[in-house]
Short mmCIF file of C-alpha atoms and ligand atoms in Angstrom, two decimals:
data_model
loop_
_atom_site.label_atom_id
_atom_site.label_comp_id
_atom_site.label_asym_id
_atom_site.label_seq_id
_atom_site.Cartn_x
_atom_site.Cartn_y
_atom_site.Cartn_z
CA MET A 1 0.66 1.32 32.90
CA GLU A 2 1.42 0.42 29.33
CA GLU A 3 3.93 2.67 27.41
CA GLU A 4 2.26 5.46 25.26
CA TRP A 5 2.89 5.14 21.56
CA GLN A 6 4.65 8.39 21.46
CA GLN A 7 7.39 7.06 23.99
CA ILE A 8 7.77 3.81 21.82
CA LEU A 9 8.21 5.87 18.74
CA LYS A 10 10.83 7.92 20.41
CA ARG A 11 12.79 4.70 21.31
CA SER A 12 12.95 3.99 17.46
CA LEU A 13 16.33 3.02 15.92
CA LYS A 14 17.21 5.98 13.65
CA SER A 15 20.69 7.40 13.86
CA PRO A 16 23.16 5.53 11.38
CA GLU A 17 25.16 4.81 14.48
CA GLU A 18 22.42 2.96 16.33
CA ILE A 19 21.37 1.11 13.17
CA ALA A 20 24.74 0.01 12.38
CA ARG A 21 25.44 -1.19 15.92
CA PHE A 22 22.23 -2.94 16.23
CA PHE A 23 22.50 -4.87 12.91
CA ASN A 24 26.10 -5.13 12.78
CA LEU A 25 26.60 -3.07 9.76
CA SER A 26 29.21 -0.44 8.60
CA VAL A 27 28.39 3.09 9.85
CA GLU A 28 29.70 4.63 6.74
CA LYS A 29 27.31 2.56 4.54
CA VAL A 30 24.26 3.19 6.59
CA ARG A 31 24.98 6.74 6.62
CA LYS A 32 25.07 6.86 2.79
CA VAL A 33 21.79 4.88 2.39
CA ALA A 34 20.21 7.33 5.00
CA ARG A 35 21.31 10.25 2.89
CA HIS A 36 19.15 9.03 0.10
CA PHE A 37 16.06 7.81 1.99
CA ARG A 38 15.47 8.08 5.67
CA VAL A 39 16.01 5.08 8.13
CA GLN A 40 13.93 4.32 10.98
CA ILE A 41 12.67 1.24 12.61
CA THR A 42 10.31 1.07 15.67
CA PRO A 43 11.60 -1.09 18.51
CA TYR A 44 8.37 -3.17 18.20
CA TYR A 45 8.90 -3.87 14.44
CA ALA A 46 12.60 -4.59 15.04
CA SER A 47 11.63 -7.15 17.67
CA LEU A 48 9.89 -9.14 15.01
CA ILE A 49 13.19 -9.84 13.22
CA LYS A 50 14.11 -13.48 13.86
CA SER A 51 17.34 -13.50 11.75
CA GLU A 52 19.50 -11.36 9.35
CA GLY A 53 17.96 -11.07 5.99
CA ASP A 54 14.56 -12.47 6.94
CA PRO A 55 11.28 -11.08 5.47
CA ILE A 56 10.95 -8.35 8.31
CA TYR A 57 14.48 -7.30 8.04
CA ARG A 58 14.40 -6.96 4.45
CA GLN A 59 11.61 -4.42 4.50
CA VAL A 60 13.35 -1.89 6.70
CA VAL A 61 16.96 -2.51 7.30
CA PRO A 62 19.05 -0.33 4.78
CA ASP A 63 21.02 -2.16 2.29
CA GLU A 64 23.80 -0.81 0.15
CA ARG A 65 22.17 -1.97 -2.82
CA GLU A 66 19.70 0.97 -2.65
CA LEU A 67 22.48 3.04 -3.86
CA GLU A 68 22.48 1.32 -7.19
CA GLU A 69 20.13 3.61 -8.99
CA SER A 70 20.71 2.70 -12.59
CA ASP A 71 17.46 0.74 -12.76
CA GLY A 72 14.16 2.48 -11.68
CA ALA A 73 12.68 6.03 -11.54
CA ALA A 74 12.41 8.68 -8.78
CA ASP A 75 8.71 9.30 -9.44
CA PRO A 76 7.89 5.98 -11.20
CA LEU A 77 3.93 6.70 -11.20
CA SER A 78 4.36 10.25 -12.51
CA GLU A 79 2.63 11.51 -9.44
CA ASP A 80 4.08 14.85 -9.66
CA ALA A 81 2.58 15.42 -13.08
CA ASP A 82 -1.02 14.69 -11.69
CA SER A 83 -0.35 16.98 -8.66
CA PRO A 84 -2.46 20.22 -8.98
CA VAL A 85 -1.26 21.27 -5.44
CA PRO A 86 1.59 19.47 -3.83
CA SER A 87 -0.67 17.63 -1.11
CA ILE A 88 -3.02 16.31 -4.03
CA VAL A 89 -2.69 13.58 -6.53
CA HIS A 90 -5.67 13.79 -8.78
CA ARG A 91 -5.39 10.88 -11.40
CA TYR A 92 -8.86 9.20 -11.49
CA PRO A 93 -12.07 10.92 -12.39
CA ASP A 94 -13.94 10.84 -8.97
CA ARG A 95 -11.12 10.35 -6.26
CA VAL A 96 -7.97 11.93 -5.05
CA LEU A 97 -5.05 11.08 -2.73
CA PHE A 98 -4.46 13.66 -0.12
CA LEU A 99 -0.91 13.67 1.32
CA VAL A 100 -1.10 14.95 5.00
CA SER A 101 2.05 13.65 6.74
CA HIS A 102 5.65 13.20 5.73
CA LEU A 103 6.34 10.85 8.54
CA CYS A 104 6.16 7.06 8.86
CA ALA A 105 6.76 4.90 12.02
CA SER A 106 9.34 3.07 10.10
CA TYR A 107 10.49 3.60 6.58
CA CYS A 108 9.77 0.63 4.01
CA ARG A 109 13.05 0.46 1.83
CA PHE A 110 10.87 -0.08 -1.34
CA CYS A 111 8.68 2.97 -0.77
CA THR A 112 7.21 4.39 -3.94
CA ARG A 113 7.14 7.90 -2.51
CA LYS A 114 10.74 7.86 -1.16
CA ARG A 115 11.38 11.06 -3.08
CA LYS A 116 8.97 12.78 -0.78
CA VAL A 117 8.33 10.69 2.34
CA GLY A 118 10.53 11.63 5.23
CA ASP A 119 11.10 15.25 3.79
CA PRO A 120 9.08 17.94 5.63
CA HIS A 121 9.49 20.27 2.69
CA LYS A 122 7.80 18.15 0.10
CA ILE A 123 4.80 17.15 2.20
CA HIS A 124 4.20 20.14 4.51
CA PRO A 125 1.54 21.03 6.83
CA ARG A 126 1.04 24.35 5.21
CA TYR A 127 -0.07 22.49 1.98
CA ILE A 128 -3.05 20.97 3.69
CA GLU A 129 -5.18 24.05 3.51
CA ASP A 130 -4.37 24.12 -0.22
CA GLY A 131 -5.42 20.52 -0.56
CA LEU A 132 -8.74 21.17 1.25
CA ASP A 133 -9.49 24.09 -0.98
CA TYR A 134 -8.79 21.95 -4.15
CA ILE A 135 -11.20 19.39 -2.91
CA ARG A 136 -13.83 22.02 -1.99
CA ASN A 137 -13.53 23.42 -5.47
CA HIS A 138 -13.69 19.98 -7.38
CA SER A 139 -17.48 18.70 -6.86
CA GLU A 140 -16.44 15.52 -8.88
CA VAL A 141 -14.34 14.36 -5.85
CA ARG A 142 -16.56 11.90 -3.94
CA ASP A 143 -13.75 9.79 -2.32
CA VAL A 144 -10.70 11.16 -0.50
CA ILE A 145 -7.78 8.89 0.32
CA VAL A 146 -6.01 10.48 3.26
CA SER A 147 -2.27 9.28 2.92
CA GLY A 148 1.26 10.53 3.09
CA GLY A 149 3.68 9.29 4.69
CA ASP A 150 1.31 7.89 7.22
CA PRO A 151 -1.67 9.93 8.47
CA LEU A 152 -1.77 8.30 11.73
CA MET A 153 1.75 9.79 12.48
CA LEU A 154 -0.34 12.97 13.16
CA GLY A 155 -1.74 13.62 16.63
CA ASP A 156 -5.28 12.89 17.22
CA ARG A 157 -6.26 16.51 17.23
CA LYS A 158 -4.51 17.47 13.85
CA LEU A 159 -6.05 14.32 12.10
CA GLU A 160 -9.53 15.21 13.52
CA SER A 161 -9.29 18.65 12.07
CA ILE A 162 -8.45 17.47 8.67
CA LEU A 163 -11.24 14.73 8.74
CA LYS A 164 -13.69 17.33 9.95
CA SER A 165 -12.99 19.76 7.26
CA LEU A 166 -13.39 16.92 4.62
CA ARG A 167 -16.69 15.85 6.17
CA GLU A 168 -17.97 19.37 5.82
CA ILE A 169 -17.55 19.24 2.05
CA PRO A 170 -21.02 18.17 0.73
CA HIS A 171 -19.76 16.23 -2.33
CA VAL A 172 -17.21 14.10 -0.38
CA GLU A 173 -19.07 10.86 0.04
CA ILE A 174 -16.48 8.55 1.50
CA LEU A 175 -13.18 8.91 3.37
CA ARG A 176 -10.39 6.62 3.46
CA ILE A 177 -7.32 6.46 5.40
CA GLY A 178 -4.19 4.43 4.06
CA THR A 179 -1.85 3.53 6.95
CA ARG A 180 0.95 1.15 7.78
CA ILE A 181 0.79 2.07 11.44
CA PRO A 182 -1.24 -1.22 12.53
CA CYS A 183 1.88 -3.02 11.27
CA TYR A 184 4.58 -0.78 12.45
CA LEU A 185 3.27 0.72 15.64
CA PRO A 186 -0.12 -0.98 16.45
CA GLN A 187 0.29 0.82 19.98
CA ARG A 188 -0.87 4.04 18.16
CA VAL A 189 -4.28 2.64 17.59
CA THR A 190 -5.93 3.64 20.89
CA PRO A 191 -9.60 3.53 22.18
CA LYS A 192 -9.29 7.36 22.04
CA LEU A 193 -8.26 7.40 18.35
CA VAL A 194 -10.99 5.13 17.31
CA ALA A 195 -13.58 6.98 19.24
CA MET A 196 -12.61 10.03 17.12
CA LEU A 197 -12.36 8.23 13.63
CA LYS A 198 -15.94 6.71 13.87
CA LYS A 199 -17.30 10.13 14.15
CA TYR A 200 -16.45 10.69 10.37
CA HIS A 201 -18.09 7.59 8.91
CA PRO A 202 -18.39 6.40 6.24
CA LEU A 203 -14.64 5.97 6.84
CA TYR A 204 -12.61 2.99 5.28
CA VAL A 205 -9.10 2.17 6.54
CA ASN A 206 -6.44 0.45 4.30
CA VAL A 207 -3.55 -1.23 6.15
CA HIS A 208 -0.38 -2.44 4.72
CA PHE A 209 0.93 -6.04 5.72
CA ASN A 210 3.34 -7.92 3.82
CA HIS A 211 4.27 -11.04 5.80
CA PRO A 212 2.26 -13.42 8.07
CA ASP A 213 4.77 -12.72 10.93
CA GLU A 214 3.56 -9.14 10.92
CA ILE A 215 -0.07 -10.19 12.24
CA THR A 216 0.98 -10.33 15.85
CA PRO A 217 -1.26 -10.14 18.96
CA GLU A 218 -0.58 -6.45 19.07
CA ALA A 219 -1.47 -5.91 15.47
CA ALA A 220 -4.71 -7.98 16.03
CA ARG A 221 -5.52 -5.77 18.85
CA ALA A 222 -5.17 -2.76 16.98
CA LEU A 223 -7.21 -4.09 13.97
CA ALA A 224 -10.04 -5.28 16.42
CA LEU A 225 -10.42 -1.79 17.85
CA LEU A 226 -10.69 -0.37 14.35
CA ALA A 227 -13.21 -2.98 13.21
CA ASP A 228 -15.19 -2.72 16.23
CA ALA A 229 -15.65 1.01 15.47
CA GLY A 230 -17.45 -0.22 12.32
CA ILE A 231 -14.47 0.70 10.10
CA PRO A 232 -14.20 -1.59 7.00
CA LEU A 233 -10.55 -2.84 6.78
CA GLY A 234 -8.79 -3.61 3.51
CA ASN A 235 -5.25 -4.42 3.01
CA GLN A 236 -2.59 -3.67 0.47
CA THR A 237 0.54 -5.95 -0.07
CA VAL A 238 3.44 -5.20 -1.97
CA LEU A 239 4.99 -8.32 -3.75
CA LEU A 240 8.71 -8.41 -2.65
CA ARG A 241 11.57 -10.66 -3.41
CA GLY A 242 12.47 -12.63 -0.24
CA VAL A 243 9.62 -11.30 1.61
CA ASN A 244 6.62 -12.77 0.22
CA ASP A 245 7.25 -14.13 -3.41
CA ASP A 246 6.04 -17.47 -2.53
CA PRO A 247 2.36 -18.78 -2.80
CA THR A 248 2.51 -20.54 0.57
CA VAL A 249 3.65 -17.42 2.29
CA MET A 250 1.11 -15.18 0.41
CA LYS A 251 -1.67 -17.68 1.21
CA LYS A 252 -0.91 -17.61 4.86
CA LEU A 253 -0.90 -13.81 4.84
CA MET A 254 -4.23 -13.58 3.42
CA HIS A 255 -5.81 -16.21 5.69
CA LYS A 256 -4.33 -14.36 8.65
CA LEU A 257 -5.61 -11.16 7.45
CA LEU A 258 -9.22 -12.62 7.32
CA THR A 259 -8.99 -13.93 10.87
CA VAL A 260 -8.41 -10.45 12.09
CA ARG A 261 -11.27 -8.93 9.94
CA VAL A 262 -9.17 -7.40 7.20
CA ARG A 263 -10.19 -8.05 3.61
CA PRO A 264 -7.24 -8.28 1.18
CA TYR A 265 -7.60 -5.62 -1.44
CA TYR A 266 -4.53 -5.15 -3.51
CA ILE A 267 -1.33 -7.01 -4.34
CA TYR A 268 1.00 -4.68 -6.03
CA GLN A 269 3.71 -5.40 -8.19
CA ALA A 270 6.63 -3.59 -6.76
CA ASP A 271 6.92 -0.07 -8.38
CA TYR A 272 9.76 0.74 -10.65
CA VAL A 273 11.49 2.85 -7.86
CA LYS A 274 15.15 3.78 -7.96
CA GLY A 275 17.35 1.65 -5.76
CA THR A 276 14.73 -1.23 -5.19
CA ALA A 277 15.91 -3.67 -7.99
CA HIS A 278 16.93 -6.09 -5.20
CA LEU A 279 13.53 -6.29 -3.82
CA ARG A 280 11.47 -6.43 -7.04
CA THR A 281 10.17 -9.70 -8.71
CA THR A 282 8.99 -10.70 -12.11
CA VAL A 283 5.33 -10.00 -13.03
CA GLU A 284 4.88 -13.95 -13.65
CA LYS A 285 5.68 -14.50 -9.97
CA GLY A 286 2.64 -12.50 -9.06
CA MET A 287 0.47 -14.30 -11.73
CA GLU A 288 1.68 -17.57 -10.20
CA ILE A 289 0.60 -16.43 -6.80
CA MET A 290 -2.76 -15.33 -8.07
CA ASP A 291 -3.17 -18.77 -9.67
CA ALA A 292 -2.28 -20.36 -6.54
CA LEU A 293 -4.99 -18.45 -4.61
CA ARG A 294 -8.07 -18.29 -7.00
CA GLY A 295 -10.16 -21.46 -6.51
CA TRP A 296 -7.74 -22.98 -4.02
CA THR A 297 -9.02 -20.83 -1.21
CA SER A 298 -12.02 -18.63 -0.14
CA GLY A 299 -12.81 -15.81 -2.67
CA LEU A 300 -12.50 -13.53 0.27
CA ALA A 301 -8.78 -14.19 0.48
CA VAL A 302 -8.07 -13.25 -3.12
CA PRO A 303 -7.20 -9.62 -3.84
CA TYR A 304 -6.64 -8.00 -7.11
CA PHE A 305 -3.09 -8.17 -8.47
CA VAL A 306 -2.22 -4.86 -9.87
CA ILE A 307 0.63 -2.96 -11.56
CA ASP A 308 0.60 0.71 -11.01
CA ALA A 309 1.79 1.55 -14.38
CA PRO A 310 4.78 3.60 -14.72
CA GLY A 311 4.32 6.99 -16.24
CA GLY A 312 1.03 7.50 -14.47
CA GLY A 313 -1.40 4.95 -16.11
CA GLY A 314 -2.84 3.98 -12.69
CA LYS A 315 -3.37 0.61 -11.39
CA ILE A 316 -3.91 -2.07 -13.94
CA PRO A 317 -5.13 -5.42 -12.94
CA ILE A 318 -3.29 -8.52 -13.97
CA LEU A 319 -5.01 -11.92 -14.21
CA PRO A 320 -3.60 -15.30 -15.18
CA SER A 321 -5.56 -16.18 -18.45
CA TYR A 322 -8.66 -18.22 -17.84
CA ILE A 323 -9.79 -17.87 -21.45
CA HIS A 324 -8.12 -20.65 -23.58
CA SER A 325 -10.03 -19.60 -26.84
CA ILE A 326 -12.97 -17.62 -27.85
CA SER A 327 -15.21 -17.77 -30.98
CA ASP A 328 -18.68 -17.02 -32.17
CA GLU A 329 -19.73 -20.54 -31.20
CA GLN A 330 -17.92 -21.11 -27.93
CA VAL A 331 -15.55 -20.07 -25.17
CA VAL A 332 -13.11 -22.50 -23.96
CA LEU A 333 -12.29 -21.80 -20.34
CA ARG A 334 -9.64 -23.00 -17.83
CA ASN A 335 -10.57 -23.58 -14.38
CA TYR A 336 -8.45 -23.07 -11.42
CA ALA A 337 -7.37 -26.75 -11.51
CA GLY A 338 -6.12 -26.36 -15.11
CA GLU A 339 -9.14 -28.33 -16.61
CA LEU A 340 -10.82 -27.04 -19.71
CA PHE A 341 -14.59 -26.38 -20.06
CA VAL A 342 -16.83 -25.17 -22.88
CA TYR A 343 -19.30 -22.43 -22.55
CA PRO A 344 -21.61 -22.22 -25.81
CA GLN A 345 -22.11 -18.60 -26.91
CA VAL A 346 -25.73 -17.21 -27.52
CA LYS A 347 -27.00 -18.18 -31.10
CA GLU A 348 -28.47 -14.62 -31.85
CA LYS A 349 -25.66 -12.34 -32.14
CA PRO A 350 -25.98 -8.58 -31.30
CA ALA A 351 -25.86 -6.45 -34.56
CA LYS A 352 -22.23 -5.70 -34.05
CA PRO A 353 -20.05 -8.00 -31.79
CA SER A 354 -18.82 -5.64 -29.06
CA HIS A 355 -16.47 -7.92 -27.34
CA VAL A 356 -13.03 -7.27 -28.77
CA PRO A 357 -11.10 -5.91 -25.85
CA PRO A 358 -9.65 -2.52 -26.58
CA CYS A 359 -6.11 -3.57 -26.09
CA TYR A 360 -4.64 -3.88 -29.78
CA GLY A 361 -2.89 -1.47 -31.85
CA TYR A 362 -1.65 1.15 -29.35
CA PRO A 363 2.10 2.10 -29.58
CA ILE A 364 4.20 0.65 -26.78
CA PRO A 365 5.76 3.45 -24.75
CA SER A 366 9.24 3.38 -23.45
CA VAL A 367 10.04 3.76 -19.59
C1 PLP B 1 -4.37 3.90 -5.68
C2 PLP B 1 -4.89 5.16 -6.01
C3 PLP B 1 -6.36 5.65 -5.89
C4 PLP B 1 -7.30 4.84 -5.29
O1 PLP B 1 -7.43 3.64 -6.16
P1 PLP B 1 -8.64 2.59 -5.99
O2 PLP B 1 -8.40 1.66 -6.89
O3 PLP B 1 -9.87 3.34 -6.02
O4 PLP B 1 -8.41 2.17 -4.39
C5 PLP B 1 -6.48 6.91 -6.05
N1 PLP B 1 -5.62 7.91 -6.71
C6 PLP B 1 -4.34 7.50 -6.86
C7 PLP B 1 -3.33 8.36 -7.48
C8 PLP B 1 -3.98 6.14 -6.62
O5 PLP B 1 -2.60 5.90 -6.98
S1 SF4 B 2 4.57 3.15 5.24
FE1 SF4 B 2 3.91 3.62 2.95
S2 SF4 B 2 4.56 5.89 2.82
FE2 SF4 B 2 5.69 5.04 4.65
S3 SF4 B 2 7.70 4.39 3.96
FE3 SF4 B 2 6.25 2.62 3.93
S4 SF4 B 2 5.50 2.40 1.69
FE4 SF4 B 2 6.34 4.52 1.95
#
């Protein structure tokens, strides 16, 4: 019989001693890093590492550069300011993040929520009732993104009780789950889990893959179970130095995701998180990658590239510029291959030109 996911999770590398021995690092240094942000790597994910410092390794193996905290913020997205109760982040008009678990199967060294994730006091089961009450009392919330930590770290029964309570709220139209489990611990996705999930449709699942080597046969099996249950799958990727900051790698990842029925949704510029400077890239790198995708491959393989703005501005889409110039007579456009084309404007103008984008004249904030 195959090993149960709980057993696999139990065999994770987590004590500083184990981690140091396995990766040939100094125990002292691992201990220091682990005091700042929890370290854990499932045996399955560790088995995908081919060599020291490779794209899989860099995402989960502690690095002493994480202790350099001069650059970055603890709460770069100012989520705490938009938190009416500890388990809710309510930033946008009609949807909320609902943090239901502080645990992840492995801990991403670049995690935006490292100030909270892994800490049972910051994301605690006792806050779940408060979160449900908040959503019940806010009839504008039509979309709930169940997140954490990783919601699939909860047992089936606990997760079901949350989904069931959310489904009973009349104004909640859609449910979403954000999870990295299909990447870190695909064995957690069982027929029993998906049979439960499909009772709560319309339910969307957003997964998190950052490198083509993560799309293994095990991950493909987990994603197929979810897709076969009628769950639309999206993917969120974080742009990371030495992991996927290369148009060829990123294109391959997007293509592999589509073969396992996952639609690329977002590529995130790495957040301005303390202790992650060694994993961040320039914004131009992301624009270069978008330029290498759009037009060159299926539109389905092209996600939005966004910066989650420091200070709580939310996700802002970044596009390489396709408008070369614009006047009352014509728009000069650049296509994907860099060639210019002219689109003549309509002759009869509306009374007042409404085009000018609302992006000039605001004061520039400091971070
Ligand atoms: C990302 C995010 C959402 C969801 O955004 P979509 O663009 O609808 O996927 C909602 N709330 C917060 C606080 C977020 O960070
Ligand atoms: S899976 Fe998500 S919440 Fe968990 S450590 Fe990674 S980025 Fe953070």
